[in-house]
Amino acid sequence: MAGEEATGAATAAAQGSEAGNGGGYDGKCVFCRIARREEPGTELLPCEYEDLVCFRDRKPGAPHHYLVVPVKHMGNCKTLKTEHIPLVKRMMEVGKSVLQKNNFSDLNDVRMGFHWPPFCSISHLHLHVLAPASQLGFLSRLYYRINSYWFITEITSLLSLCGGKFSGEQEIRVNSPFWILNIPSEEMARGLMKRTVCAKSIFELWGHGRSEGELYASLKNYPVDKMLPYLQSDSTYKVHIHTFNKTLTQAEKIKKIDALEFLPFKGKVNLKNPEHIFWILEDYGTNPNNIPEEPFHLYFGRWIADGQRELIESYSVKKRHFIGNTSMDACLSFIMANHGRVKPNDVVYDPFVGTGGLLISSAHFGAYVCGTDIDYNTIHGLGKASRKNQKWRGPDENIRANLRQYGLEKYYLDALVADSSRPIWRKGMLFDAIITDPPYGIREATRRTGSLKGAVKSVERRYTEEIIPRHPCLKLISNCEQMLSRHTSRRLITMEKVKEFKDQDENSYLLDGQYMPYRGHNSFREKYFSGVTKRIAKEEKDNQK
């Protein structure tokens, strides 16, 4: 169980504040009618569970698009609770089975999921099953897009690195700082927390509920044999309370701790150096202007480990020896290294290395690092300084000095002056990961060596997933957005190599004509500064009134 402030809850698909409509039939619900064969235009497909039905979507978003629906009427995914996990598992089993029965066997190219209200048109729980996910059209990619929050993908990458995977049971409640992850072992949980900079802590969950009564009932149902090793008479412990979006008085905290006297604690309380630490976690929502009297969710668990958020401060750019105008933020550097699943003895390459921020985070995890950059002065640590009140760079301001500052110089291979638009490497496997932050032309202008025979006119278009570069050797893993302003954002695109490069793949990126309008290397710069110019002109006009 892991979370941004601690850990918490997200059930098999999602959670909400209302219970599902437990049973019966709603004559106004089209899915209820289909389940009872009252819609002759819809054919029911073979299904191994009597409480579920499966049929084709009337408006398919992919070559294979099926819906798996409970026979009994129940609300949308927001009404799901922990006890519905077996139901969701069966729904997913049916989805996989119907695909296989229809001669689709590549279960790695499947998208399954629920639509979160208000984006579901029918308020009867239904699982979308789409395949191949790689052939979803533009509207389908938008409508059935996968979750793309930073934390989800970082945890997914780290689970994979530790030998686990992010299963369908581990859906995320995006509006809560507390999530539940089903992790196979405590060892894997500790391994995950040794890497993540997004999660604060991880706990073994003993009980949770939407009220104190539900929490206590959940704790009483937790197996005693799992509790006893941590409650022995020769052990020491303490209990912490963390409330998200609300502050409790000391008296209120003590009252909540005393209410747990029914738990079989036999050890002694030790507030300074206990063997075992237990936490009560309470979620009061995310709106500081509307804090409820009672929490939306409560959790109790045993602390296992903390994340690595202290790395953000210890590797802060403010304290770094050598910086530039666009040195990568330490937090994002570690997130990108985790997305790349960087591990000891890997070789990591950054083709826009700058001052080496991404090399530092990769070297921290034991990888050997190298990079290239077109800027001779940056590579050699020459020219004007980027620091305030410093005109010229010092004699030892360079990438190697940055790694030396953190005791990572032994992982530094080299940095070369090179133009990334021109191939410089021999064919063959060279790197375990390529991690980079290309220039946008805002604080540092983009450049290119040689002559530019043609220029692509900037076209005013909004972002769509269709413009993400594709290549037959690469598979898109995640697409994370970070807002920069009301009008601009940047995206962290993570791709995995799925096959070896062949000669026929050399020009495959040229085959997709929809990318052409976006290939002007300064198009983002032009759009960005056109907006700034308009805003300045408007402000000047308003000041003249």
CSV table of C-alpha atoms in Angstrom, one decimal, residues 214-516:
chain,number,residue,atom,x,y,z
A,214,GLU,CA,-16.4,0.1,9.6
A,215,LEU,CA,-12.7,0.5,10.5
A,216,TYR,CA,-13.0,-1.3,13.8
A,217,ALA,CA,-15.1,-4.1,12.2
A,218,SER,CA,-12.5,-4.5,9.5
A,219,LEU,CA,-9.7,-4.7,12.1
A,220,LYS,CA,-11.6,-7.3,14.1
A,221,ASN,CA,-11.9,-9.4,10.9
A,222,TYR,CA,-8.1,-9.2,10.2
A,223,PRO,CA,-6.4,-12.6,10.9
A,224,VAL,CA,-5.0,-12.6,14.4
A,225,ASP,CA,-2.1,-14.8,13.4
A,226,LYS,CA,-0.9,-12.0,11.1
A,227,MET,CA,-1.1,-9.5,13.9
A,228,LEU,CA,0.6,-11.5,16.7
A,229,PRO,CA,4.2,-11.4,15.5
A,230,TYR,CA,4.1,-7.6,16.0
A,231,LEU,CA,2.2,-7.5,19.3
A,232,GLN,CA,4.3,-9.8,21.5
A,233,SER,CA,4.9,-8.9,25.2
A,234,ASP,CA,8.7,-8.5,24.6
A,235,SER,CA,8.2,-6.0,21.8
A,236,THR,CA,7.8,-2.2,21.8
A,237,TYR,CA,5.5,-0.1,19.6
A,238,LYS,CA,3.8,3.3,19.1
A,239,VAL,CA,0.8,4.6,17.2
A,240,HIS,CA,0.8,7.6,15.0
A,241,ILE,CA,-2.1,9.5,13.5
A,242,HIS,CA,-2.0,11.2,10.2
A,243,THR,CA,-5.0,13.3,8.9
A,244,PHE,CA,-5.0,14.6,5.3
A,245,ASN,CA,-6.6,18.1,4.9
A,246,LYS,CA,-7.4,18.5,8.6
A,247,THR,CA,-5.6,19.1,11.9
A,248,LEU,CA,-6.6,17.3,15.1
A,249,THR,CA,-5.9,18.4,18.6
A,250,GLN,CA,-3.7,16.3,20.8
A,251,ALA,CA,-6.8,15.3,22.9
A,252,GLU,CA,-8.6,14.1,19.7
A,253,LYS,CA,-5.6,12.1,18.7
A,254,ILE,CA,-5.4,10.4,22.1
A,255,LYS,CA,-9.1,9.6,22.0
A,256,LYS,CA,-8.7,7.9,18.6
A,257,ILE,CA,-5.7,5.8,19.8
A,258,ASP,CA,-7.5,4.8,23.0
A,259,ALA,CA,-10.4,3.5,20.9
A,260,LEU,CA,-8.1,0.8,19.6
A,261,GLU,CA,-7.8,-0.9,23.0
A,262,PHE,CA,-9.6,-4.0,21.6
A,263,LEU,CA,-6.5,-4.8,19.6
A,264,PRO,CA,-4.3,-7.4,21.4
A,265,PHE,CA,-1.3,-5.2,22.1
A,266,LYS,CA,0.9,-6.9,24.7
A,267,GLY,CA,4.2,-5.0,24.2
A,268,LYS,CA,5.3,-1.8,25.8
A,269,VAL,CA,4.9,1.7,24.4
A,270,ASN,CA,8.1,3.3,23.3
A,271,LEU,CA,7.7,6.7,21.7
A,272,LYS,CA,11.4,7.2,20.9
A,273,ASN,CA,12.7,4.0,19.4
A,274,PRO,CA,9.9,1.4,19.0
A,275,GLU,CA,10.3,-1.9,17.1
A,276,HIS,CA,6.9,-1.5,15.4
A,277,ILE,CA,5.1,1.6,14.3
A,278,PHE,CA,1.3,1.6,13.6
A,279,TRP,CA,-0.5,4.4,11.8
A,280,ILE,CA,-4.1,5.6,11.8
A,281,LEU,CA,-4.7,7.4,8.4
A,282,GLU,CA,-7.7,9.6,7.8
A,283,ASP,CA,-8.7,11.1,4.5
A,284,TYR,CA,-10.8,14.4,4.7
A,285,GLY,CA,-10.8,15.0,1.0
A,286,THR,CA,-8.8,17.5,-1.1
A,287,ASN,CA,-10.8,20.7,-0.7
A,288,PRO,CA,-9.4,22.9,2.1
A,289,ASN,CA,-12.4,25.2,1.8
A,290,ASN,CA,-14.9,22.5,2.5
A,291,ILE,CA,-13.4,20.1,5.2
A,292,PRO,CA,-16.0,17.6,6.4
A,293,GLU,CA,-16.6,16.8,10.1
A,294,GLU,CA,-15.9,13.1,9.6
A,295,PRO,CA,-13.3,11.6,7.2
A,296,PHE,CA,-14.3,10.0,3.9
A,297,HIS,CA,-12.0,7.0,4.6
A,298,LEU,CA,-10.0,5.6,7.5
A,299,TYR,CA,-7.1,3.1,7.5
A,300,PHE,CA,-5.0,1.4,10.1
A,301,GLY,CA,-1.7,-0.4,9.2
A,302,ARG,CA,1.8,-1.3,10.2
A,303,TRP,CA,4.5,0.9,8.8
A,304,ILE,CA,7.0,-0.9,6.5
A,305,ALA,CA,9.2,1.8,4.9
A,306,ASP,CA,9.4,5.4,3.7
A,307,GLY,CA,10.0,6.5,0.1
A,308,GLN,CA,13.0,8.5,-1.1
A,309,ARG,CA,11.5,12.0,-1.1
A,310,GLU,CA,14.6,13.3,0.7
A,311,LEU,CA,16.5,12.8,-2.5
A,312,ILE,CA,14.6,15.8,-3.9
A,313,GLU,CA,16.3,18.1,-1.4
A,314,SER,CA,19.7,16.5,-1.2
A,315,TYR,CA,20.0,16.6,-5.1
A,316,SER,CA,18.4,20.0,-5.4
A,317,VAL,CA,19.6,22.1,-8.4
A,318,LYS,CA,20.0,25.0,-5.9
A,319,LYS,CA,22.9,23.2,-4.3
A,320,ARG,CA,24.5,21.8,-7.5
A,321,HIS,CA,28.0,22.7,-8.5
A,322,PHE,CA,27.3,23.1,-12.2
A,323,ILE,CA,24.0,24.3,-13.5
A,324,GLY,CA,22.5,25.8,-16.7
A,325,ASN,CA,19.3,27.7,-17.6
A,326,THR,CA,17.4,24.4,-18.2
A,327,SER,CA,18.9,22.0,-15.6
A,328,MET,CA,16.4,19.3,-14.9
A,329,ASP,CA,14.5,19.4,-11.6
A,330,ALA,CA,15.8,16.7,-9.2
A,331,CYS,CA,12.3,15.2,-8.6
A,332,LEU,CA,11.6,14.8,-12.3
A,333,SER,CA,15.1,13.4,-12.9
A,334,PHE,CA,14.5,10.6,-10.5
A,335,ILE,CA,11.0,10.0,-11.9
A,336,MET,CA,12.4,9.7,-15.4
A,337,ALA,CA,15.1,7.3,-14.2
A,338,ASN,CA,12.4,5.2,-12.5
A,339,HIS,CA,10.3,5.2,-15.7
A,340,GLY,CA,13.4,4.0,-17.5
A,341,ARG,CA,13.8,1.2,-14.9
A,342,VAL,CA,17.4,2.1,-14.5
A,343,LYS,CA,19.3,-0.5,-12.4
A,344,PRO,CA,23.0,-1.1,-11.4
A,345,ASN,CA,25.5,-1.7,-14.2
A,346,ASP,CA,23.1,-0.4,-16.9
A,347,VAL,CA,24.5,2.0,-19.5
A,348,VAL,CA,22.3,5.1,-19.8
A,349,TYR,CA,22.6,7.8,-22.5
A,350,ASP,CA,21.2,11.3,-22.7
A,351,PRO,CA,21.5,12.8,-26.2
A,352,PHE,CA,20.6,16.4,-24.9
A,353,VAL,CA,22.8,16.1,-21.8
A,354,GLY,CA,23.1,19.8,-20.9
A,355,THR,CA,24.6,20.0,-17.4
A,356,GLY,CA,24.0,16.3,-16.7
A,357,GLY,CA,20.9,16.3,-14.4
A,358,LEU,CA,19.5,13.1,-15.8
A,359,LEU,CA,22.9,11.4,-15.7
A,360,ILE,CA,23.1,12.2,-11.9
A,361,SER,CA,19.8,10.4,-11.1
A,362,SER,CA,20.7,7.4,-13.2
A,363,ALA,CA,24.2,7.2,-11.6
A,364,HIS,CA,22.6,7.3,-8.2
A,365,PHE,CA,20.9,4.0,-9.0
A,366,GLY,CA,24.2,2.5,-10.1
A,367,ALA,CA,24.1,3.0,-13.9
A,368,TYR,CA,27.1,4.0,-16.0
A,369,VAL,CA,26.2,7.3,-17.8
A,370,CYS,CA,27.2,9.2,-20.9
A,371,GLY,CA,25.7,11.9,-23.1
A,372,THR,CA,26.1,14.3,-26.0
A,373,ASP,CA,25.1,17.9,-26.6
A,374,ILE,CA,25.5,20.4,-29.4
A,375,ASP,CA,26.7,23.2,-27.1
A,376,TYR,CA,30.5,23.1,-26.9
A,377,ASN,CA,30.6,25.5,-24.0
A,378,THR,CA,28.2,23.5,-21.9
A,379,ILE,CA,30.0,20.2,-22.5
A,380,HIS,CA,33.4,21.8,-21.5
A,381,GLY,CA,32.0,24.1,-18.8
A,382,LEU,CA,33.0,27.3,-20.5
A,383,GLY,CA,31.3,30.7,-21.1
A,384,LYS,CA,28.8,32.7,-19.1
A,385,ALA,CA,27.5,31.4,-15.9
A,386,SER,CA,23.8,30.8,-15.2
A,387,ARG,CA,24.0,31.7,-11.5
A,388,LYS,CA,23.0,35.1,-10.3
A,389,ASN,CA,25.9,37.4,-9.4
A,390,GLN,CA,28.4,35.2,-11.3
A,391,LYS,CA,29.6,36.3,-14.7
A,392,TRP,CA,31.7,33.4,-15.9
A,393,ARG,CA,31.8,29.7,-15.2
A,394,GLY,CA,34.7,28.6,-12.9
A,395,PRO,CA,37.5,26.3,-13.9
A,396,ASP,CA,35.9,23.2,-12.4
A,397,GLU,CA,32.2,23.7,-13.4
A,398,ASN,CA,31.4,20.7,-15.7
A,399,ILE,CA,29.4,17.5,-15.8
A,400,ARG,CA,32.1,15.4,-14.2
A,401,ALA,CA,32.3,17.8,-11.3
A,402,ASN,CA,28.5,17.4,-10.7
A,403,LEU,CA,28.8,13.6,-10.4
A,404,ARG,CA,31.9,14.0,-8.2
A,405,GLN,CA,29.9,16.3,-5.9
A,406,TYR,CA,27.6,13.3,-5.1
A,407,GLY,CA,30.3,10.7,-5.0
A,408,LEU,CA,29.2,9.3,-8.4
A,409,GLU,CA,32.2,10.1,-10.6
A,410,LYS,CA,33.1,6.4,-11.0
A,411,TYR,CA,29.8,5.9,-13.0
A,412,TYR,CA,30.7,8.7,-15.5
A,413,LEU,CA,31.8,7.5,-18.9
A,414,ASP,CA,32.0,10.7,-20.9
A,415,ALA,CA,30.2,13.5,-22.7
A,416,LEU,CA,30.7,14.4,-26.3
A,417,VAL,CA,29.9,17.4,-28.5
A,418,ALA,CA,27.5,16.1,-31.1
A,419,ASP,CA,24.4,17.0,-33.1
A,420,SER,CA,21.6,14.6,-32.2
A,421,SER,CA,19.9,15.0,-35.6
A,422,ARG,CA,22.9,13.2,-37.2
A,423,PRO,CA,23.8,9.6,-36.4
A,424,ILE,CA,27.1,9.1,-34.6
A,425,TRP,CA,26.8,5.6,-33.2
A,426,ARG,CA,27.6,2.3,-34.8
A,427,LYS,CA,24.8,-0.2,-35.2
A,428,GLY,CA,24.1,-2.7,-32.4
A,429,MET,CA,23.0,-2.7,-28.8
A,430,LEU,CA,24.8,0.1,-27.0
A,431,PHE,CA,22.5,1.4,-24.2
A,432,ASP,CA,20.1,-0.1,-21.7
A,433,ALA,CA,18.1,3.2,-21.5
A,434,ILE,CA,18.0,6.5,-23.3
A,435,ILE,CA,16.6,9.2,-21.0
A,436,THR,CA,16.5,12.8,-22.2
A,437,ASP,CA,14.7,16.2,-22.1
A,438,PRO,CA,14.9,17.7,-25.6
A,439,PRO,CA,15.1,21.6,-25.8
A,440,TYR,CA,11.8,23.5,-26.4
A,441,GLY,CA,13.4,26.7,-27.6
A,442,ILE,CA,12.2,28.8,-24.6
A,443,ARG,CA,15.0,29.3,-22.2
A,444,GLU,CA,17.5,27.8,-24.6
A,445,ALA,CA,17.0,28.1,-28.4
A,446,THR,CA,17.0,24.9,-30.5
A,447,ARG,CA,19.9,24.5,-32.9
A,448,ARG,CA,21.0,22.3,-35.7
A,449,THR,CA,24.3,22.0,-37.6
A,450,GLY,CA,24.4,22.2,-41.4
A,451,SER,CA,21.9,23.9,-43.7
A,452,LEU,CA,18.1,23.6,-43.4
A,453,LYS,CA,16.7,23.2,-46.9
A,454,GLY,CA,13.1,23.5,-45.9
A,455,ALA,CA,11.1,24.8,-43.0
A,456,VAL,CA,7.7,23.5,-41.8
A,457,LYS,CA,5.1,26.2,-41.3
A,458,SER,CA,3.8,26.3,-37.8
A,459,VAL,CA,0.2,25.1,-37.7
A,460,GLU,CA,-2.1,26.1,-34.9
A,461,ARG,CA,-3.3,22.7,-33.5
A,462,ARG,CA,-4.0,21.3,-30.1
A,463,TYR,CA,-2.4,18.3,-28.7
A,464,THR,CA,-3.8,14.9,-29.5
A,465,GLU,CA,-2.4,11.4,-28.7
A,466,GLU,CA,-2.2,10.8,-32.5
A,467,ILE,CA,0.9,13.0,-32.8
A,468,ILE,CA,3.0,10.9,-30.4
A,469,PRO,CA,5.9,9.4,-32.5
A,470,ARG,CA,5.6,5.8,-33.4
A,471,HIS,CA,8.1,3.2,-34.4
A,472,PRO,CA,7.7,-0.6,-35.0
A,473,CYS,CA,10.6,-1.3,-32.7
A,474,LEU,CA,9.0,0.7,-29.8
A,475,LYS,CA,5.9,0.2,-27.6
A,476,LEU,CA,4.3,3.2,-25.8
A,477,ILE,CA,4.3,2.5,-22.1
A,478,SER,CA,3.1,5.7,-20.6
A,479,ASN,CA,2.3,9.3,-21.5
A,480,CYS,CA,2.4,11.7,-18.5
A,481,GLU,CA,1.4,15.4,-18.6
A,482,GLN,CA,2.9,18.1,-16.5
A,483,MET,CA,1.1,21.5,-16.7
A,484,LEU,CA,3.5,24.5,-17.2
A,485,SER,CA,0.8,27.2,-17.5
A,486,ARG,CA,-2.9,27.5,-18.4
A,487,HIS,CA,-1.9,27.2,-22.1
A,488,THR,CA,1.1,24.9,-22.2
A,489,SER,CA,2.3,21.6,-20.8
A,490,ARG,CA,5.0,19.1,-21.4
A,491,ARG,CA,4.8,15.3,-21.6
A,492,LEU,CA,7.0,12.5,-20.4
A,493,ILE,CA,6.8,9.8,-23.0
A,494,THR,CA,8.1,6.3,-21.9
A,495,MET,CA,8.6,3.7,-24.6
A,496,GLU,CA,10.0,0.2,-24.4
A,497,LYS,CA,12.0,-1.5,-27.2
A,498,VAL,CA,10.1,-4.6,-28.3
A,499,LYS,CA,12.2,-5.8,-31.2
A,500,GLU,CA,15.6,-5.4,-32.9
A,501,PHE,CA,16.0,-2.7,-35.5
A,502,LYS,CA,16.1,-3.9,-39.1
A,503,ASP,CA,16.9,-2.1,-42.4
A,504,GLN,CA,13.3,-2.0,-43.4
A,505,ASP,CA,12.5,0.0,-40.2
A,506,GLU,CA,14.9,2.8,-41.0
A,507,ASN,CA,12.3,5.2,-42.6
A,508,SER,CA,9.2,3.9,-40.9
A,509,TYR,CA,8.7,7.2,-39.0
A,510,LEU,CA,8.2,9.0,-42.3
A,511,LEU,CA,5.1,6.9,-43.2
A,512,ASP,CA,2.7,8.7,-40.8
A,513,GLY,CA,1.7,11.9,-42.5
A,514,GLN,CA,-0.2,13.2,-39.5
A,515,TYR,CA,3.1,14.1,-37.8
A,516,MET,CA,4.3,16.5,-40.5
